[in-house]
Amino acid sequence: MLDAIKALGCLLIVLHHLSVYSPMFDRVLLFAPPQLAVLFNHGRLAVQAFLVVGGFLTAGQLLRAIPVQAQHLPLSLSLLGLLSKRFLRLATPLMAALTLTVIVTAVVRPWFPHSSLSPAPSLWSLVAHMLLLQDLLGVQALSAGIWYVSIDFQLFAIALASVWVAGQLKRWQPQWKLRSLMLWLWFVGAAMSLMWWNRQVNMDVEGLYFLGSYGLGMLAYRVRLSRITLKGWGIIFMLGLVAFWLEPRLRMVVAWVIALLLAAWPQGAEIPVENAVARYLRRAVGHVAQQSYAIFLAHFAVSLMVSALWFYAGWQAPWINLLGMGLSLILSVWAGDILYRQVESQSPTWRRLLMWQAAFALSGVSVMAWTRFSSPL
């Protein structure tokens, strides 16, 4: 089920960005305007799936590291170490993908005058992207959707902070259970986000804005460990119901439904496979799910190249633009496979990150120099 959610969410995000940033979609839209407009208007809802799954997996990682009857945080649990490792895993493939995106954008800019092109990089924007702070600092992103990477890191930091706070409360009140304290902190954080922070439009670059969906995923994992699953499922149901009553939001409904599904999905249950086609499809879903982050990072540069080629060729027919969008999707999966095998799957180290940050900085500085010296006096 996790693989299915991640794979479908990944492909939907790629198609959504094609609908928003590619001129090919304007032609394809002629096939079925009302139906295809859904992809443009609501494709971003797939992000909610990643937020819930992210919280679900983070809760699993943290709860596996803390024994059920733990009286204090294990000495082997280094919260700063986990945060550092998360930064390396997120930032290293991001730097590799941004290196390609910056170069591709500069190459196609002269003959593809389109609003989807990011501005030429500056030294300040390069530094902001290296630190995953571009949105918080008001710097325009150099690629589509990478705001999510910064949000993911912030949410993971908030999850680790809740573990630290639970440890401090445990010292103050030794009779309280450490895991129960963590659960209550997750519940309060999710409730505050669903009922307040997520309703503040000016907070949409901060992790607290998305903590509701992430927290629902964390609660869903905790419910699966409980012997009173129905009670925990009911808590998630009521939390989402109250949030919807306060302000109906489709994105919250999606997160709510996915969290309920993950909480209720039977332990060890798998989607049945009955024939060779189904087995192949299952392997394909697992492949895309495993490489979903790499595909997400690589797809924008690929879509820029294909869109620029179609624009330069002047192809107007809807069917050939549909073919171009399909080609973009296939090449995005292929580019994601390369990025995953060559970068993301490698052991994350500071040395490897610095190497890719240097490559990203070099690409940005090169584009800046080329833009300066090639522009007319």
XYZ file of C-alpha atoms in Angstrom:
377
model
C 0.000 0.000 0.000
C 2.840 2.415 0.810
C 4.455 1.662 -2.545
C 1.179 2.265 -4.366
C 0.639 5.620 -2.648
C 4.203 6.796 -3.282
C 4.297 5.666 -6.916
C 0.919 7.148 -7.823
C 1.734 10.383 -5.970
C 5.068 10.692 -7.763
C 3.570 10.266 -11.234
C 0.742 12.687 -10.442
C 3.200 15.371 -9.343
C 5.216 14.978 -12.554
C 2.045 15.258 -14.655
C 0.808 18.196 -12.594
C 4.047 20.094 -13.172
C 3.809 19.307 -16.884
C 0.304 20.779 -16.886
C 1.495 23.924 -15.098
C 4.919 24.542 -16.643
C 4.792 23.011 -20.129
C 3.176 24.703 -23.152
C 2.434 21.212 -24.477
C -0.431 20.911 -22.009
C -2.212 23.916 -23.566
C -2.607 21.874 -26.756
C -3.404 18.583 -25.009
C -6.132 20.354 -23.025
C -8.184 20.559 -26.241
C -8.867 16.805 -26.034
C -10.997 17.026 -22.872
C -10.847 20.441 -21.185
C -12.986 19.725 -18.060
C -11.336 16.398 -17.286
C -7.740 17.439 -17.934
C -8.213 20.700 -16.036
C -8.465 18.570 -12.895
C -4.795 17.663 -13.345
C -3.891 21.359 -13.487
C -6.112 22.461 -10.598
C -5.822 19.532 -8.192
C -2.736 17.517 -9.153
C -0.807 19.099 -6.304
C -2.994 17.204 -3.842
C -0.580 14.304 -4.332
C 1.784 16.220 -2.042
C -0.560 15.382 0.840
C 0.112 11.699 0.221
C 3.856 12.249 0.583
C 3.353 14.292 3.754
C 1.270 11.560 5.392
C 3.618 8.780 4.265
C 6.596 10.857 5.429
C 5.105 11.205 8.911
C 4.189 7.510 8.938
C 7.759 6.424 8.140
C 9.319 8.943 10.529
C 7.157 7.704 13.402
C 8.222 4.160 12.587
C 11.896 5.141 12.617
C 11.616 6.933 15.962
C 9.453 4.350 17.725
C 11.717 1.502 16.623
C 14.645 3.349 18.212
C 12.870 3.722 21.579
C 11.902 0.566 23.534
C 8.287 0.302 24.729
C 9.212 0.479 28.424
C 12.026 3.008 28.014
C 12.449 5.269 31.040
C 14.623 7.741 29.155
C 15.943 8.346 25.670
C 18.471 5.636 24.725
C 22.081 6.795 24.799
C 22.498 5.341 21.330
C 19.811 7.681 19.970
C 21.518 10.808 18.632
C 18.873 13.305 17.550
C 21.466 15.603 16.009
C 22.939 12.625 14.193
C 19.528 11.714 12.762
C 18.946 15.321 11.693
C 22.357 15.470 10.035
C 21.732 12.198 8.210
C 18.355 13.469 6.997
C 19.927 16.640 5.645
C 22.529 14.621 3.763
C 19.934 12.290 2.245
C 17.742 15.172 1.105
C 20.372 17.673 0.014
C 22.854 15.460 -1.848
C 20.537 14.298 -4.671
C 18.928 17.754 -4.677
C 22.272 19.391 -5.452
C 22.890 16.906 -8.263
C 19.445 17.540 -9.773
C 19.756 21.329 -9.437
C 23.122 21.228 -11.203
C 21.417 19.697 -14.227
C 18.410 22.009 -13.988
C 20.523 25.186 -13.888
C 22.482 24.079 -16.970
C 19.385 22.990 -18.924
C 17.578 26.237 -18.090
C 20.520 28.301 -19.359
C 20.791 26.238 -22.568
C 17.111 26.486 -23.537
C 16.517 30.084 -22.414
C 17.549 31.788 -25.720
C 15.054 29.800 -27.828
C 12.369 28.919 -25.278
C 10.926 32.177 -23.880
C 8.477 30.705 -21.410
C 7.302 31.691 -17.931
C 8.301 28.276 -16.538
C 12.005 29.177 -16.763
C 13.558 30.062 -13.439
C 15.613 33.267 -13.211
C 19.364 33.085 -13.660
C 21.011 32.114 -10.360
C 22.790 34.566 -8.081
C 25.349 33.885 -5.378
C 22.674 34.470 -2.739
C 20.221 32.047 -4.367
C 22.933 29.387 -4.660
C 23.708 29.623 -0.934
C 20.007 29.603 -0.001
C 19.407 26.428 -2.021
C 22.452 24.716 -0.510
C 20.974 25.284 2.957
C 17.388 24.348 1.937
C 16.274 27.828 2.972
C 15.252 29.333 -0.363
C 11.548 29.702 0.431
C 12.039 30.864 4.005
C 14.416 33.547 2.734
C 12.113 34.613 -0.087
C 14.433 33.361 -2.849
C 12.739 32.138 -6.033
C 13.343 28.426 -6.487
C 15.529 27.219 -9.365
C 13.333 24.169 -9.976
C 9.680 23.255 -9.592
C 8.440 21.725 -6.364
C 11.673 21.807 -4.384
C 9.906 23.761 -1.658
C 8.804 20.304 -0.524
C 12.395 19.294 0.247
C 12.767 22.189 2.668
C 9.391 21.396 4.240
C 10.310 17.721 4.632
C 13.490 18.653 6.487
C 11.622 21.081 8.747
C 8.980 18.468 9.581
C 11.617 15.875 10.408
C 13.313 18.423 12.675
C 9.964 19.081 14.402
C 9.482 15.327 14.914
C 12.929 15.055 16.508
C 12.182 18.110 18.659
C 9.057 16.357 19.963
C 11.207 13.393 21.022
C 13.598 15.732 22.859
C 10.712 17.538 24.593
C 9.201 14.202 25.612
C 12.553 13.249 27.152
C 12.663 16.474 29.145
C 9.084 16.023 30.376
C 9.932 12.477 31.408
C 12.715 13.808 33.639
C 10.291 16.287 35.198
C 7.544 13.680 35.744
C 9.198 10.225 35.915
C 5.826 8.424 36.238
C 4.801 9.440 32.738
C 5.530 7.037 29.887
C 7.988 8.295 27.305
C 6.094 6.907 24.311
C 2.802 8.305 25.602
C 4.372 11.736 25.898
C 5.573 11.514 22.312
C 2.099 10.476 21.164
C 0.455 13.401 22.923
C 2.952 15.835 21.434
C 2.268 14.450 17.955
C -1.474 14.753 18.548
C -1.253 18.337 19.831
C 1.056 19.352 16.957
C -1.234 17.829 14.328
C -4.327 19.390 15.929
C -2.729 22.854 16.136
C -1.707 22.654 12.487
C -5.077 21.386 11.220
C -7.070 23.924 13.220
C -4.799 26.972 13.088
C -1.417 26.974 11.290
C -2.696 25.334 8.097
C -5.373 28.004 7.836
C -2.809 30.844 7.760
C -1.882 31.496 4.122
C 1.288 33.407 5.049
C 2.716 30.290 6.753
C 2.808 28.058 3.661
C 6.627 28.087 3.522
C 6.933 26.739 7.078
C 6.835 23.192 8.338
C 4.144 24.006 10.923
C 1.707 24.715 8.082
C 2.032 21.105 6.881
C 2.377 19.486 10.312
C -1.291 18.456 10.254
C -0.838 16.005 7.370
C 2.556 14.858 8.651
C 1.163 14.407 12.155
C -1.766 12.358 10.875
C 0.774 10.005 9.315
C 2.671 9.752 12.606
C -0.523 8.997 14.498
C -1.467 6.390 11.890
C 1.751 4.486 12.538
C 1.230 4.644 16.304
C -2.319 3.324 15.892
C -0.974 0.279 14.063
C 1.142 -0.576 17.112
C -1.791 -0.275 19.518
C -3.867 -3.151 20.747
C -6.872 -0.796 20.680
C -6.682 -0.009 16.972
C -10.342 1.042 16.716
C -9.884 3.688 19.419
C -6.826 5.153 17.712
C -8.560 5.053 14.331
C -11.468 6.930 15.923
C -9.127 9.619 17.269
C -7.735 10.248 13.781
C -11.278 10.259 12.381
C -12.527 12.833 14.899
C -9.423 14.996 14.479
C -9.965 15.211 10.731
C -13.709 15.697 11.155
C -13.249 18.691 13.485
C -10.664 20.216 11.135
C -13.062 19.822 8.194
C -15.896 21.368 10.218
C -13.765 24.408 11.036
C -12.789 24.943 7.400
C -13.460 22.474 4.575
C -10.195 21.930 2.681
C -9.778 19.300 -0.005
C -6.072 18.883 0.775
C -6.891 17.994 4.369
C -9.530 15.493 3.261
C -6.937 13.712 1.114
C -4.453 13.577 4.006
C -7.194 12.443 6.383
C -8.359 9.588 4.145
C -4.805 8.343 3.513
C -4.005 8.420 7.248
C -7.163 6.438 8.021
C -6.286 3.943 5.291
C -2.755 3.422 6.619
C -4.029 3.088 10.179
C -6.646 0.502 9.215
C -4.659 -1.484 6.631
C -4.152 -4.998 8.064
C -0.688 -5.873 9.327
C 1.301 -7.689 6.643
C -1.512 -7.385 4.100
C -0.527 -7.017 0.473
C -2.476 -6.208 -2.662
C -3.180 -9.633 -4.263
C -1.277 -10.640 -7.374
C -2.955 -13.185 -9.633
C -1.079 -13.251 -12.952
C 2.142 -12.318 -14.701
C 0.862 -8.898 -15.748
C -0.106 -8.060 -12.190
C 3.291 -9.220 -10.907
C 5.051 -7.040 -13.472
C 2.855 -4.082 -12.520
C 3.645 -4.659 -8.859
C 7.392 -4.658 -9.559
C 7.008 -1.473 -11.595
C 5.080 0.204 -8.769
C 7.761 -0.819 -6.278
C 10.467 0.522 -8.589
C 8.798 3.917 -8.998
C 8.033 4.104 -5.271
C 11.641 3.390 -4.324
C 12.920 6.044 -6.708
C 10.075 8.537 -6.253
C 12.278 11.197 -4.641
C 14.879 10.986 -7.406
C 12.172 11.109 -10.101
C 10.640 14.128 -8.383
C 13.989 15.937 -8.379
C 14.983 15.068 -11.952
C 11.699 15.565 -13.782
C 11.756 19.364 -14.142
C 15.004 19.477 -16.124
C 13.682 16.703 -18.376
C 10.354 18.437 -18.956
C 12.182 21.676 -19.804
C 14.227 19.932 -22.482
C 11.246 18.187 -24.088
C 9.024 21.278 -23.849
C 11.725 23.455 -25.417
C 12.207 20.968 -28.266
C 8.453 20.809 -28.981
C 8.212 24.617 -28.799
C 11.152 25.080 -31.187
C 9.687 22.558 -33.625
C 6.400 24.443 -33.592
C 4.246 21.347 -33.236
C 0.631 22.363 -32.610
C -1.421 19.175 -33.015
C -2.875 17.947 -29.684
C -1.876 14.336 -30.321
C 1.817 15.128 -30.864
C 1.864 17.276 -27.734
C 0.275 14.404 -25.840
C 3.115 12.275 -27.164
C 5.569 14.874 -25.879
C 4.051 14.792 -22.399
C 4.233 11.010 -22.406
C 7.862 11.174 -23.484
C 8.577 13.644 -20.668
C 7.047 11.268 -18.139
C 9.046 8.275 -19.410
C 12.309 10.217 -19.562
C 11.670 11.595 -16.061
C 11.417 8.067 -14.684
C 14.599 7.134 -16.581
C 16.475 10.214 -15.309
C 15.230 9.478 -11.793
C 16.590 5.943 -12.075
C 20.034 7.326 -12.966
C 19.931 9.891 -10.159
C 18.865 7.224 -7.680
C 21.549 4.718 -8.631
C 24.387 7.204 -9.016
C 23.627 9.568 -6.141
C 20.693 8.885 -3.812
C 21.418 5.196 -3.161
C 25.045 5.906 -2.304
C 26.055 6.189 1.346
C 25.378 9.812 2.408
C 28.527 11.594 3.582
C 29.496 15.220 4.027
C 32.245 14.749 1.486
C 29.766 13.573 -1.135
C 27.411 16.447 -0.331
C 30.218 19.018 -0.582
C 31.215 17.560 -3.942
C 27.718 18.039 -5.349
C 27.371 21.449 -3.731
C 30.590 22.436 -5.492
C 29.186 21.145 -8.794
C 25.974 23.110 -8.215
C 27.901 26.265 -7.336
C 30.139 25.853 -10.385
C 27.134 25.451 -12.686
C 25.499 28.528 -11.186
C 28.615 30.685 -11.380
C 29.235 29.531 -14.960
C 25.704 30.502 -15.974
C 26.078 33.859 -14.218
C 29.341 34.525 -16.082
C 27.891 33.392 -19.410
C 24.813 35.595 -18.924
C 26.975 38.605 -18.100
C 29.432 38.298 -20.964
C 26.933 37.220 -23.621
C 24.455 40.037 -22.940
C 24.799 43.164 -25.125
C 26.636 46.142 -23.616
